[in-house]
Tab-separated table of C-alpha atoms and ligand atoms in Angstrom:
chain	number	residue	atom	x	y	z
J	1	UNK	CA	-105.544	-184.213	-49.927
J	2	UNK	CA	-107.058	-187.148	-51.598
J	3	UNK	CA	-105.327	-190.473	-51.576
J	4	UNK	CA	-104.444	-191.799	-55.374
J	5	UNK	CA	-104.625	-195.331	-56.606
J	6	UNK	CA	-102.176	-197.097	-59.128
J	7	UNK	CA	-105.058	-198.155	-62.161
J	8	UNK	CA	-102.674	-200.889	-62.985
J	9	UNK	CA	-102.213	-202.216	-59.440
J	10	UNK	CA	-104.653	-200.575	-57.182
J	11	UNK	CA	-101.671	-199.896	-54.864
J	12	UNK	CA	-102.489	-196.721	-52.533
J	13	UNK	CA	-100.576	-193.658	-53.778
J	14	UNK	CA	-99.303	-190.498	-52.503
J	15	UNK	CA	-100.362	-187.256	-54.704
J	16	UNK	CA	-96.295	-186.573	-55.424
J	17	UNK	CA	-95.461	-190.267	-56.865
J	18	UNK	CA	-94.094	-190.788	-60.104
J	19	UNK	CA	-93.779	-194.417	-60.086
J	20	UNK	CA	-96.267	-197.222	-58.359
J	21	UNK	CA	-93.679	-198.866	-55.729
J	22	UNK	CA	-95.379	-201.921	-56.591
J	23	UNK	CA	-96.054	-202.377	-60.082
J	24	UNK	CA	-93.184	-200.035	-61.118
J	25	UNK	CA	-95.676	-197.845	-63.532
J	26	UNK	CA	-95.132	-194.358	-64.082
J	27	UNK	CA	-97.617	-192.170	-62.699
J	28	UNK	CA	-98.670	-188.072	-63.822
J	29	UNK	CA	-101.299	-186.027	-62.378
J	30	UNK	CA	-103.901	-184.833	-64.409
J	31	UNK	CA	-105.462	-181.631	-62.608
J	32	UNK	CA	-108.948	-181.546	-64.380
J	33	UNK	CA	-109.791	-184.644	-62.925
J	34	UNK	CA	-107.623	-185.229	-59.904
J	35	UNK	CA	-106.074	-188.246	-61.076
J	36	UNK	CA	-102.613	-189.884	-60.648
J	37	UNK	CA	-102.801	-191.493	-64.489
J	38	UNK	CA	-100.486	-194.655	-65.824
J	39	UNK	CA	-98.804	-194.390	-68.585
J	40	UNK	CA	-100.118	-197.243	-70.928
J	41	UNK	CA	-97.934	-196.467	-74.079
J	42	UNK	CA	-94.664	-194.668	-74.061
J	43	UNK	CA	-92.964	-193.228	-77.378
J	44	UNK	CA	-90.766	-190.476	-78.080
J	45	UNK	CA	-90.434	-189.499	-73.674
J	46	UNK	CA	-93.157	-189.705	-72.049
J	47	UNK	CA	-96.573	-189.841	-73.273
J	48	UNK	CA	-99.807	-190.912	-71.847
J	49	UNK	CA	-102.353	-192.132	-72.892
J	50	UNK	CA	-105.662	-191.241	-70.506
J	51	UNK	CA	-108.656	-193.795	-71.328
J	52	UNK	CA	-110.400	-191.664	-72.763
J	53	UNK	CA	-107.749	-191.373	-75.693
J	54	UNK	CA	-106.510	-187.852	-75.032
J	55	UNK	CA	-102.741	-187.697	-75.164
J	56	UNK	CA	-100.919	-186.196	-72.525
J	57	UNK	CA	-96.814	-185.067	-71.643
J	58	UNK	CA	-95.197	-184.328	-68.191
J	59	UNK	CA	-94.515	-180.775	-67.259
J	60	UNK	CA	-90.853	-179.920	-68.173
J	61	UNK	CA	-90.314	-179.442	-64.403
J	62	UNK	CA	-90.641	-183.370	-64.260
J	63	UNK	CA	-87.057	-183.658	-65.777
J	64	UNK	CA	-85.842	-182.225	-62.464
J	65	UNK	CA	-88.216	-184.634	-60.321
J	66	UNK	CA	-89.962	-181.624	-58.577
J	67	UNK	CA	-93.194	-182.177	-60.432
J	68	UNK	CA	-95.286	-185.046	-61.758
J	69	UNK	CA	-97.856	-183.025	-63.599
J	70	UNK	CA	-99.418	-183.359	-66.838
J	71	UNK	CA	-100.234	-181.189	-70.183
J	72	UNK	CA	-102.559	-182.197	-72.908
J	73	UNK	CA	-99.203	-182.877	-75.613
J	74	UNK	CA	-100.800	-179.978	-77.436
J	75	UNK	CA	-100.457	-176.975	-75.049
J	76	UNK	CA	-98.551	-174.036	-75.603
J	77	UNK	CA	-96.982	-174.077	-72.104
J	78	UNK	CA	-94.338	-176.594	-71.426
J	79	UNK	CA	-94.892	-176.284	-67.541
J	80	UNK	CA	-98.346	-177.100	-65.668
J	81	UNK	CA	-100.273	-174.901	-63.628
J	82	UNK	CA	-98.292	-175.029	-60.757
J	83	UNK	CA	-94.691	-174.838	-62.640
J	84	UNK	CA	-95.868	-171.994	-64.719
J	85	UNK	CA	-96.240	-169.398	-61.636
J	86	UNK	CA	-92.410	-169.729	-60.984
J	87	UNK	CA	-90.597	-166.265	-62.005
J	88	UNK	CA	-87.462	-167.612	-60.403
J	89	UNK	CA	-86.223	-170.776	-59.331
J	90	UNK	CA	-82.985	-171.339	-57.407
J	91	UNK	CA	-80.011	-171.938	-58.770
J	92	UNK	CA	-79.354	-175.599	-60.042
J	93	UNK	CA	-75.299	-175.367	-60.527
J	94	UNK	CA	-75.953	-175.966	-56.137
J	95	UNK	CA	-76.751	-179.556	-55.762
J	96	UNK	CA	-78.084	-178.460	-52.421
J	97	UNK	CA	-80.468	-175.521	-53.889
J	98	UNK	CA	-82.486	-178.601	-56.608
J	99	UNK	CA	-82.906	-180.631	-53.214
J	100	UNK	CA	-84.350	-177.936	-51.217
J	101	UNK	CA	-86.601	-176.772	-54.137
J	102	UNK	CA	-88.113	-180.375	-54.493
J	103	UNK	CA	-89.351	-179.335	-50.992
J	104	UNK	CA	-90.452	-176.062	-52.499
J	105	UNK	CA	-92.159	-177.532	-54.889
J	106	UNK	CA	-93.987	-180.326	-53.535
J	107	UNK	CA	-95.500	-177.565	-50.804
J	108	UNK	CA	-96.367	-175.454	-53.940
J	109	UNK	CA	-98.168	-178.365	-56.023
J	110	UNK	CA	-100.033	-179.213	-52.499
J	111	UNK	CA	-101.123	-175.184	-52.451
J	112	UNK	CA	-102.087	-174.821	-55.887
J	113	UNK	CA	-103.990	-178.507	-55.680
J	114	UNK	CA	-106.553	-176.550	-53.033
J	115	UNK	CA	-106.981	-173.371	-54.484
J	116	UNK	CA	-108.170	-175.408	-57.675
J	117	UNK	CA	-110.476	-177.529	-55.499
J	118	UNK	CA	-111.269	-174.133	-54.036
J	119	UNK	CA	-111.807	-172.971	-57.744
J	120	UNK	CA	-109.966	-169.585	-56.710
J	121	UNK	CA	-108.695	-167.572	-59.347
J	122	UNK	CA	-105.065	-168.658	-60.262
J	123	UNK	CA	-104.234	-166.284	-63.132
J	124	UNK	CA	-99.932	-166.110	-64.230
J	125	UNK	CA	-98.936	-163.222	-63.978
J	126	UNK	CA	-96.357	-163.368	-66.811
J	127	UNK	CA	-99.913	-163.091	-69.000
J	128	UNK	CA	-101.702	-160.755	-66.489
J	129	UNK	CA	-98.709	-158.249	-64.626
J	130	UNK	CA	-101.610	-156.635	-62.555
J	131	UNK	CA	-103.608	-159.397	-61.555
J	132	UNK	CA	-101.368	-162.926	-61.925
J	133	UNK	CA	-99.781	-164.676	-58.886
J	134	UNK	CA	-96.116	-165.625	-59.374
J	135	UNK	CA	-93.470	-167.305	-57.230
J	136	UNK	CA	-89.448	-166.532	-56.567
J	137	UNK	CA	-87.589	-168.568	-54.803
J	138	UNK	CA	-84.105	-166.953	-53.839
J	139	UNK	CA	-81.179	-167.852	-51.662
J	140	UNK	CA	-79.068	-165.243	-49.930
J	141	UNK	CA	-76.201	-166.563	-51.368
J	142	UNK	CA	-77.907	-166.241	-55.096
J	143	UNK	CA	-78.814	-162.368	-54.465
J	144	UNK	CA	-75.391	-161.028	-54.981
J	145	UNK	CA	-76.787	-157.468	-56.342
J	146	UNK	CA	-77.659	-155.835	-53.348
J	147	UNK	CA	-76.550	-157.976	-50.229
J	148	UNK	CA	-79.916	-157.756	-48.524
J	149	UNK	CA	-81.005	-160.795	-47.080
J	150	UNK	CA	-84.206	-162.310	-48.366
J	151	UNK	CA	-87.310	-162.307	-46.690
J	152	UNK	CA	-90.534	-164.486	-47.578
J	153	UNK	CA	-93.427	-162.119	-48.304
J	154	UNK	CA	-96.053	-160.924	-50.523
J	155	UNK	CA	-95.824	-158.075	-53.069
J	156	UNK	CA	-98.330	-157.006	-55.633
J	157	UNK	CA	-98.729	-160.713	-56.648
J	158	UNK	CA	-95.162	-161.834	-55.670
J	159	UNK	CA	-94.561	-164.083	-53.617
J	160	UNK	CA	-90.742	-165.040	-52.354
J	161	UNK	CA	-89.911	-167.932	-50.838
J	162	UNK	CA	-86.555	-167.992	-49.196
J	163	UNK	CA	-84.744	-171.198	-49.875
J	164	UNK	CA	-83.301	-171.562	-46.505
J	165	UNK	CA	-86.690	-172.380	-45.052
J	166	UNK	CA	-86.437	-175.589	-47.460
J	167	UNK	CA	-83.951	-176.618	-44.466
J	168	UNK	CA	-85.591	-178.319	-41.551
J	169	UNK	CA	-82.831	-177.129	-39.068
J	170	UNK	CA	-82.949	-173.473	-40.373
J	171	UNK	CA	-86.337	-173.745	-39.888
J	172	UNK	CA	-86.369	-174.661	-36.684
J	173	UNK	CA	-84.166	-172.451	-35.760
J	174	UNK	CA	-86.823	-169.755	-37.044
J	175	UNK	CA	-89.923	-171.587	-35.374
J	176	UNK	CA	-87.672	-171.294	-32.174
J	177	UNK	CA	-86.590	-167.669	-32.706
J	178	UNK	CA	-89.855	-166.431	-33.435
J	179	UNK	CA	-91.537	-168.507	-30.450
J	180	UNK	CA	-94.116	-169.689	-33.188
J	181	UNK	CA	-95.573	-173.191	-32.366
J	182	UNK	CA	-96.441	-174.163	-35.964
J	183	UNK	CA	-93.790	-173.614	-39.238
J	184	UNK	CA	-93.562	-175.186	-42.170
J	185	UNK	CA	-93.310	-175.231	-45.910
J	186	UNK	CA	-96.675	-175.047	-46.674
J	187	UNK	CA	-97.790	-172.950	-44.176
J	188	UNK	CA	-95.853	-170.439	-45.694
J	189	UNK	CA	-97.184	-170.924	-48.809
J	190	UNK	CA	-100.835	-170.632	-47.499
J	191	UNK	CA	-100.313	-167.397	-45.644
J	192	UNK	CA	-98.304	-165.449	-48.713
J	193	UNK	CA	-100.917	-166.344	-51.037
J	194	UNK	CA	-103.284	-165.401	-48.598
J	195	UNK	CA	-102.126	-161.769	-49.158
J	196	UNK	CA	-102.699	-162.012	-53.098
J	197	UNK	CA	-105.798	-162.785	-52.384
J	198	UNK	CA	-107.041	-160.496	-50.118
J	199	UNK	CA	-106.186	-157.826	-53.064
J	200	UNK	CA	-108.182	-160.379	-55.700
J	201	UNK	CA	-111.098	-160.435	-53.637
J	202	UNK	CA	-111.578	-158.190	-50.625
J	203	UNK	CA	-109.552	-155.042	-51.993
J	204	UNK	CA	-111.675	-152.831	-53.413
J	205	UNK	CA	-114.923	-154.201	-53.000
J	206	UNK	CA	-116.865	-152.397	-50.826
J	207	UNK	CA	-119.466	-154.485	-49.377
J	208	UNK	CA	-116.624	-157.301	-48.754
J	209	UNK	CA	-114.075	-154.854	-47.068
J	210	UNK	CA	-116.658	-153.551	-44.498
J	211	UNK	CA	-117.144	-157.026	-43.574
J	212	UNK	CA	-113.761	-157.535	-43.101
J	213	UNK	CA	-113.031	-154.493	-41.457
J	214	UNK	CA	-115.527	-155.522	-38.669
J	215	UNK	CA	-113.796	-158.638	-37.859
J	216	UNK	CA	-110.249	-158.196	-38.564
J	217	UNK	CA	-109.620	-154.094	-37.849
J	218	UNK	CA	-108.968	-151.479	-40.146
J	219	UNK	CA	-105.983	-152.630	-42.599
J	220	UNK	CA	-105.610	-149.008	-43.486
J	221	UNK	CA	-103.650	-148.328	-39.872
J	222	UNK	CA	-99.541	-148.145	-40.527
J	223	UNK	CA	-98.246	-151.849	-41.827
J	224	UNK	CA	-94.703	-150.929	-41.195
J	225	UNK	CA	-94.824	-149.798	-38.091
J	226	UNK	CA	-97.398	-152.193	-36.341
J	227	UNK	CA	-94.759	-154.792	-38.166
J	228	UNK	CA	-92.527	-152.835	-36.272
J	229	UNK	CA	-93.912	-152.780	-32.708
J	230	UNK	CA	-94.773	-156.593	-33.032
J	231	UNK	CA	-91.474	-157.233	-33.084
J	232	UNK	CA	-90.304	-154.714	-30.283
J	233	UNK	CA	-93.052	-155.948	-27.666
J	234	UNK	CA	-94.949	-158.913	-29.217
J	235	UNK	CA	-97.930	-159.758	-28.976
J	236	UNK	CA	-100.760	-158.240	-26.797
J	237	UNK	CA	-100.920	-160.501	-23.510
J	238	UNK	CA	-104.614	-161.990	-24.701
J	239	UNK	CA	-103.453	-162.563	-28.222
J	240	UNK	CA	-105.161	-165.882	-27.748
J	241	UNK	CA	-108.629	-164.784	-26.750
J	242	UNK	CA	-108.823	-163.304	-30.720
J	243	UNK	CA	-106.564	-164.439	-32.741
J	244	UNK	CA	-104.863	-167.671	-34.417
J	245	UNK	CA	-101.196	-166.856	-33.642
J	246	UNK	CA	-99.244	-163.906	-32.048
J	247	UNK	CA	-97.862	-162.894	-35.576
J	248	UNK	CA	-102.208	-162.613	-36.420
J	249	UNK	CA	-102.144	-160.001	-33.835
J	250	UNK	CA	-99.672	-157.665	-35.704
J	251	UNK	CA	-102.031	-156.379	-38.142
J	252	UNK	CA	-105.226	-156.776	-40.326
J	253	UNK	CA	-103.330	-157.914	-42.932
J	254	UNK	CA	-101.570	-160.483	-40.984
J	255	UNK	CA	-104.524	-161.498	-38.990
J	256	UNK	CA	-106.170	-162.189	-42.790
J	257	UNK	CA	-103.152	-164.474	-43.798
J	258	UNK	CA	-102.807	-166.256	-41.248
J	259	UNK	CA	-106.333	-167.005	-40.763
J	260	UNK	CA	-106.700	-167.781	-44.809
J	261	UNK	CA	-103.919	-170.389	-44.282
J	262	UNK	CA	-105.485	-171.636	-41.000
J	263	UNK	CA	-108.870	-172.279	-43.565
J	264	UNK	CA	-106.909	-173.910	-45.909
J	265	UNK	CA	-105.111	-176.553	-43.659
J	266	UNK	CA	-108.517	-177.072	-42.357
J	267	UNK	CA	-109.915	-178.256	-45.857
J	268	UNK	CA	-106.809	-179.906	-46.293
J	269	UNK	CA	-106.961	-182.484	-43.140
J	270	UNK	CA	-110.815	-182.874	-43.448
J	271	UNK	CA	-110.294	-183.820	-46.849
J	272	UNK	CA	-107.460	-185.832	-45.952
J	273	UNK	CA	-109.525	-188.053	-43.300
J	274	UNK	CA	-112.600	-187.869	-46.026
J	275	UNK	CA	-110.539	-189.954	-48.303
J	276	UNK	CA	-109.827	-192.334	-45.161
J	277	UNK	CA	-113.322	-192.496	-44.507
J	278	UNK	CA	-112.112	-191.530	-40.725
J	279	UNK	CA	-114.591	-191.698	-37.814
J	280	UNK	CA	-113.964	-190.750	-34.315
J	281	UNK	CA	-116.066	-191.351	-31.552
J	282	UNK	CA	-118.612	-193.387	-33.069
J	283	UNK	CA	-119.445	-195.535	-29.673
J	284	UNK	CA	-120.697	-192.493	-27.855
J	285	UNK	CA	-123.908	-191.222	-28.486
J	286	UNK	CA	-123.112	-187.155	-28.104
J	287	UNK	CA	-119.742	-186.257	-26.875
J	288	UNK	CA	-117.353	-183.543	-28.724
J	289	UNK	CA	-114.919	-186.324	-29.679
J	290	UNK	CA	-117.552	-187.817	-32.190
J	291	UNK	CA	-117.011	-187.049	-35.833
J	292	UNK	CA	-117.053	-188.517	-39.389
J	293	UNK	CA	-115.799	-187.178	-42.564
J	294	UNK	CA	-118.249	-187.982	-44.838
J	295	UNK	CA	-118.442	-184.996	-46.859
J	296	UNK	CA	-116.050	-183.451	-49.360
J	297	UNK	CA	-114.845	-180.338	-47.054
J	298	UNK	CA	-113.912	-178.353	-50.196
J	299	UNK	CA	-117.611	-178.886	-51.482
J	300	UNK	CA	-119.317	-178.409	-48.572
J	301	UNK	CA	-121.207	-174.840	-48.559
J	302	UNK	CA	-122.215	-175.292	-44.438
J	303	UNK	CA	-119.525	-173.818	-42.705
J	304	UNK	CA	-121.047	-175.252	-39.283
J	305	UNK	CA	-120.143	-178.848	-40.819
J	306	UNK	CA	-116.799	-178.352	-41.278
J	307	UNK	CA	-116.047	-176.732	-37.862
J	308	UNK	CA	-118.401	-179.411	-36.030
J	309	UNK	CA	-115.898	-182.286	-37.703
J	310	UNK	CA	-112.840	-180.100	-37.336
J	311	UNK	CA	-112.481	-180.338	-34.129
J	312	UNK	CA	-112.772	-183.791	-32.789
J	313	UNK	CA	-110.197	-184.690	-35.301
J	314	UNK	CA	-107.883	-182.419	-34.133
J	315	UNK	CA	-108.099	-183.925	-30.780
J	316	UNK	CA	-107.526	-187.436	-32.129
J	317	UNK	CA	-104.307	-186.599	-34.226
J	318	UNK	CA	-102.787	-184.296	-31.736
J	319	UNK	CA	-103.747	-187.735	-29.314
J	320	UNK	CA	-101.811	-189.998	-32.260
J	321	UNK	CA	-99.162	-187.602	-32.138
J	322	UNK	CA	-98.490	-187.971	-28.489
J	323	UNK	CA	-98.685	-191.686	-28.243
J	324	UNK	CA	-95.160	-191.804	-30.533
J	325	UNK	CA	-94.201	-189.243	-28.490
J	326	UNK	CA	-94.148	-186.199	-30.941
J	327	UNK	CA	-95.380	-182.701	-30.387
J	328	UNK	CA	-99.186	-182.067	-31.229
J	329	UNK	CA	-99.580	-181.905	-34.956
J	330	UNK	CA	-101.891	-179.314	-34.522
J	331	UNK	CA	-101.086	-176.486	-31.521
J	332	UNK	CA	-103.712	-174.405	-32.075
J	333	UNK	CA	-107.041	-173.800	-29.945
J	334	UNK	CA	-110.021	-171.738	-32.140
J	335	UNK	CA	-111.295	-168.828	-29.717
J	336	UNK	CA	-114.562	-167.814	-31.101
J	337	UNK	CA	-113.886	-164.524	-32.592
J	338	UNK	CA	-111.577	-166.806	-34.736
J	339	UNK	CA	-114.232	-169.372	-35.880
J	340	UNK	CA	-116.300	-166.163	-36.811
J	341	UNK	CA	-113.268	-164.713	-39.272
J	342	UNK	CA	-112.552	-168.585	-40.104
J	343	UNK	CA	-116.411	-168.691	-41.391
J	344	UNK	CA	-115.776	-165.166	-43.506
J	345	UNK	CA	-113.092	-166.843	-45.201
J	346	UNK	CA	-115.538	-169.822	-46.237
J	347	UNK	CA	-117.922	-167.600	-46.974
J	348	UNK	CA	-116.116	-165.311	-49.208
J	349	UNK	CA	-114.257	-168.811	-51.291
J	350	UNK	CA	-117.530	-169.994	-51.660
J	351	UNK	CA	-119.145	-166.772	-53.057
J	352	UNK	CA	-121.640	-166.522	-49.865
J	353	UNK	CA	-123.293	-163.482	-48.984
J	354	UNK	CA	-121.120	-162.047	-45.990
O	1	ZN	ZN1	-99.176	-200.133	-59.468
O	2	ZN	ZN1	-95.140	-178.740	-63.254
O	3	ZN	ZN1	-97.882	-162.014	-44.031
């Protein structure tokens, strides 16, 4: 993620602020340019002004403060990118449910801010039903109809989100129940989508598919029941040796999302330590700690870059991590059959032959 600057100030800024801490101006993001604006004349609301004289509004999701993105003041839409792929939000008469969707929500903006640096097709599906990507967020509570409880999947361009992974102790509680090393908000926003787009890009495509098929398996062998006999008897005992995570082993499918998210924290941190300038390693001459992000990780075509800088910084913020005594921020290790599907991925966002 790139680090913002207040224009008025220069004060550093975090992607979800709506105010400079410092100066006290209010802030908007203005996707086409990646910018956290200030508002330099205010009328009827909000309005801002960008300098290049185009007048802009906050999404009507702003009014809730679970997003600080912008519209030109004459679009059609009165929610942004991001807002407008919500089908259904939770319910706001629970105090509790707006607090856990700000969580929601700022995982959501993060997702949607990559696959436009990605320039991935993000298409509503309230204007496309076949195609478009949409987003419900439901509590158990709020799904009186039929009593079942809610599960976080993909379906046909649906994602759900339940609620109750908003909530750091539920979600623990999950992480520990499912012996997974790694959960989180965004994480589960990464792998869902990474479903829609398998069917937006590798589904149907021949050429594509085959390549898939050779590194992931067959996605054509029975979803429910390998879903099924993950959960029975887990994962196989050398899970590790080919795949990201035991729930990766379960199926093609999963394997896919999982490794699609996997690419897309990747991006994320190298970008991340881009905007930090961050070096590691730089007094030894050769040694696998040594890296510097000096490239724009969501521009760069060379997968090999990427992976070489990967790496060594994973090994310095897991090391950061353990000196305030926290768990590794990152507890993965790449086998190489997982660099090679890691490198499809990168291939296939950046329109590469496969
Ligand atoms: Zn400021
Ligand atoms: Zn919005
Ligand atoms: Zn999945």
């Amino acid at each position: 993620m790139k680090i913002f600057h207040c224009q008025n100030c220069n004060n550093p800024l975090y992607f979800e602020n709506t105010q400079c801490l410092v100066c006290g101006t209010l802030l908007g993001y203005k996707e086409d340019s990646l910018q956290l604006i200030s508002i330099s004349t205010s009328d009827n609301g909000y309005t801002f002004f960008s300098p290049d004289g185009t007048i802009y509004k906050y999404c009507k999701n702003h009014q809730y403060d679970v997003c600080n993105w912008l519209l030109k003041t004459d679009a059609t839409s009165q929610f942004c990118t991001a807002c407008s792929l919500n089908r259904t939000i939770p319910n706001l008469s629970d105090a509790n449910n707006l607090k856990e969707w700000r969580k929601l929500e700022l995982a959501k903006h993060r997702l949607v801010y990559g696959l436009l640096r990605l320039s991935l097709p993000l298409i509503d599906k309230e204007a496309a039903p076949h195609e478009g990507l949409a987003f419900d967020f439901l509590s158990e509570n709020s799904n009186t109809t039929d009593k079942k409880p809610v599960r976080t999947g993909h379906m046909n361009g649906l994602i759900t989100i339940n609620v109750a992974e908003a909530d750091s102790v539920h979600r623990e509680y999950m992480r520990k129940e499912m012996a997974e090393p790694y959960r989180t908000l965004i994480g589960h926003f990464r792998h869902e989508v990474g479903h829609y787009y398998w069917e937006r890009l590798i589904s149907g495509q021949d050429e594509t598919l085959e390549g898939f098929r050779g590194l992931f398996g067959d996605e054509r062998s029975d979803y429910g029941q390998a879903l099924h006999q993950h959960y029975q008897n887990g994962a196989p005992a050398n899970w590790n040796q080919h795949f990201i995570s035991k729930y990766a082993a379960s199926h093609p499918w999963e394997d896919w999302a999982e490794t699609w998210a996997h690419y897309l924290h990747l991006v994320d941190m190298l970008e991340t330590a881009f905007y930090f300038s961050l070096e590691t390693g730089a007094n030894f001459l050769s040694s696998p700690l040594k890296m510097k992000a000096d490239f724009d990780p969501y521009q760069e075509p060379n997968f090999e870059v990427i992976l070489k800088a990967f790496r060594p910084l994973t090994y310095a913020i897991n090391s950061l991590n353990r000196s305030m005594g926290q768990q590794d921020i990152y507890p993965f290790v790449i086998p190489d059959p997982v660099i090679e599907k890691l490198r499809f991925v990168h291939q296939l966002v950046h329109g590469q032959k496969m």
